């Protein structure tokens, strides 16, 4: 059974940083691309970033380029998203998906990121 458990969210001031983690189990992690999506209050799911199985290829939503960094540790079956220079519009629930650039209904509970002064 595929399990994805997100963590690392919190309340941070504009300009602050957070590091999100996604612990994966139930599949061969290193052979799958992974994706972060987010859902702001009252809005639909928004694709944020994807990384290939090897980590060699990454993609970012234009509005987060230069601020967010996706990475993975295949030895630890863990996906990361480093969030820097956070803005109020980054406030959302963040989810990880077992996919390459495909948005689907998340199976995990997500981790809440709130950017507010």
PDB file of C-alpha atoms in Angstrom, residues 68-117:
ATOM      1  CA  UNK A  68      11.449  26.810  -3.674  1.00  0.00           C
ATOM      2  CA  UNK A  69      13.765  23.837  -4.157  1.00  0.00           C
ATOM      3  CA  UNK A  70      12.592  20.258  -4.572  1.00  0.00           C
ATOM      4  CA  UNK A  71      14.938  17.406  -3.693  1.00  0.00           C
ATOM      5  CA  UNK A  72      14.863  13.778  -2.653  1.00  0.00           C
ATOM      6  CA  UNK A  73      16.900  11.264  -0.686  1.00  0.00           C
ATOM      7  CA  UNK A  74      16.277   7.879  -2.266  1.00  0.00           C
ATOM      8  CA  UNK A  75      18.191   6.093   0.490  1.00  0.00           C
ATOM      9  CA  UNK A  76      15.704   7.480   3.008  1.00  0.00           C
ATOM     10  CA  UNK A  77      12.610   7.276   0.760  1.00  0.00           C
ATOM     11  CA  UNK A  78      11.988  10.926   1.467  1.00  0.00           C
ATOM     12  CA  UNK A  79      10.984  13.873  -0.678  1.00  0.00           C
ATOM     13  CA  UNK A  80      11.692  17.461   0.343  1.00  0.00           C
ATOM     14  CA  UNK A  81      10.571  20.943  -0.552  1.00  0.00           C
ATOM     15  CA  UNK A  82      12.646  23.862   0.700  1.00  0.00           C
ATOM     16  CA  UNK A  83      10.552  27.008   0.839  1.00  0.00           C
ATOM     17  CA  UNK A  84      12.449  30.304   1.034  1.00  0.00           C
ATOM     18  CA  UNK A  85      11.351  33.934   0.756  1.00  0.00           C
ATOM     19  CA  UNK A  86       7.813  32.905   1.585  1.00  0.00           C
ATOM     20  CA  UNK A  87       4.923  35.140   0.607  1.00  0.00           C
ATOM     21  CA  UNK A  88       1.391  35.342   1.966  1.00  0.00           C
ATOM     22  CA  UNK A  89       0.145  33.831  -1.282  1.00  0.00           C
ATOM     23  CA  UNK A  90       2.116  30.663  -0.506  1.00  0.00           C
ATOM     24  CA  UNK A  91      -0.307  29.927   2.336  1.00  0.00           C
ATOM     25  CA  UNK A  92      -1.847  26.549   1.593  1.00  0.00           C
ATOM     26  CA  UNK A  93      -1.991  22.909   2.519  1.00  0.00           C
ATOM     27  CA  UNK A  94       0.910  21.163   0.805  1.00  0.00           C
ATOM     28  CA  UNK A  95       0.731  17.546  -0.382  1.00  0.00           C
ATOM     29  CA  UNK A  96       3.131  15.166  -2.065  1.00  0.00           C
ATOM     30  CA  UNK A  97       2.123  12.856  -4.865  1.00  0.00           C
ATOM     31  CA  UNK A  98       3.656   9.794  -6.494  1.00  0.00           C
ATOM     32  CA  UNK A  99       3.718  11.248  -9.980  1.00  0.00           C
ATOM     33  CA  UNK A 100       5.682  13.236 -12.538  1.00  0.00           C
ATOM     34  CA  UNK A 101       3.884  16.538 -13.146  1.00  0.00           C
ATOM     35  CA  UNK A 102       0.427  14.995 -12.822  1.00  0.00           C
ATOM     36  CA  UNK A 103      -2.006  16.390 -10.281  1.00  0.00           C
ATOM     37  CA  UNK A 104      -4.350  13.942  -8.603  1.00  0.00           C
ATOM     38  CA  UNK A 105      -6.300  13.713  -5.373  1.00  0.00           C
ATOM     39  CA  UNK A 106      -3.751  13.449  -2.552  1.00  0.00           C
ATOM     40  CA  UNK A 107      -3.769  10.380  -0.346  1.00  0.00           C
ATOM     41  CA  UNK A 108      -1.937  11.985   2.562  1.00  0.00           C
ATOM     42  CA  UNK A 109      -3.162  14.488   5.111  1.00  0.00           C
ATOM     43  CA  UNK A 110      -0.842  17.231   3.945  1.00  0.00           C
ATOM     44  CA  UNK A 111       1.077  19.801   5.919  1.00  0.00           C
ATOM     45  CA  UNK A 112      -0.191  23.333   6.468  1.00  0.00           C
ATOM     46  CA  UNK A 113       1.969  26.305   5.551  1.00  0.00           C
ATOM     47  CA  UNK A 114       0.730  29.659   6.812  1.00  0.00           C
ATOM     48  CA  UNK A 115       2.599  32.825   5.901  1.00  0.00           C
ATOM     49  CA  UNK A 116       1.455  35.769   7.963  1.00  0.00           C
ATOM     50  CA  UNK A 117       2.849  38.693   9.885  1.00  0.00           C
TER      51      UNK A 117
END
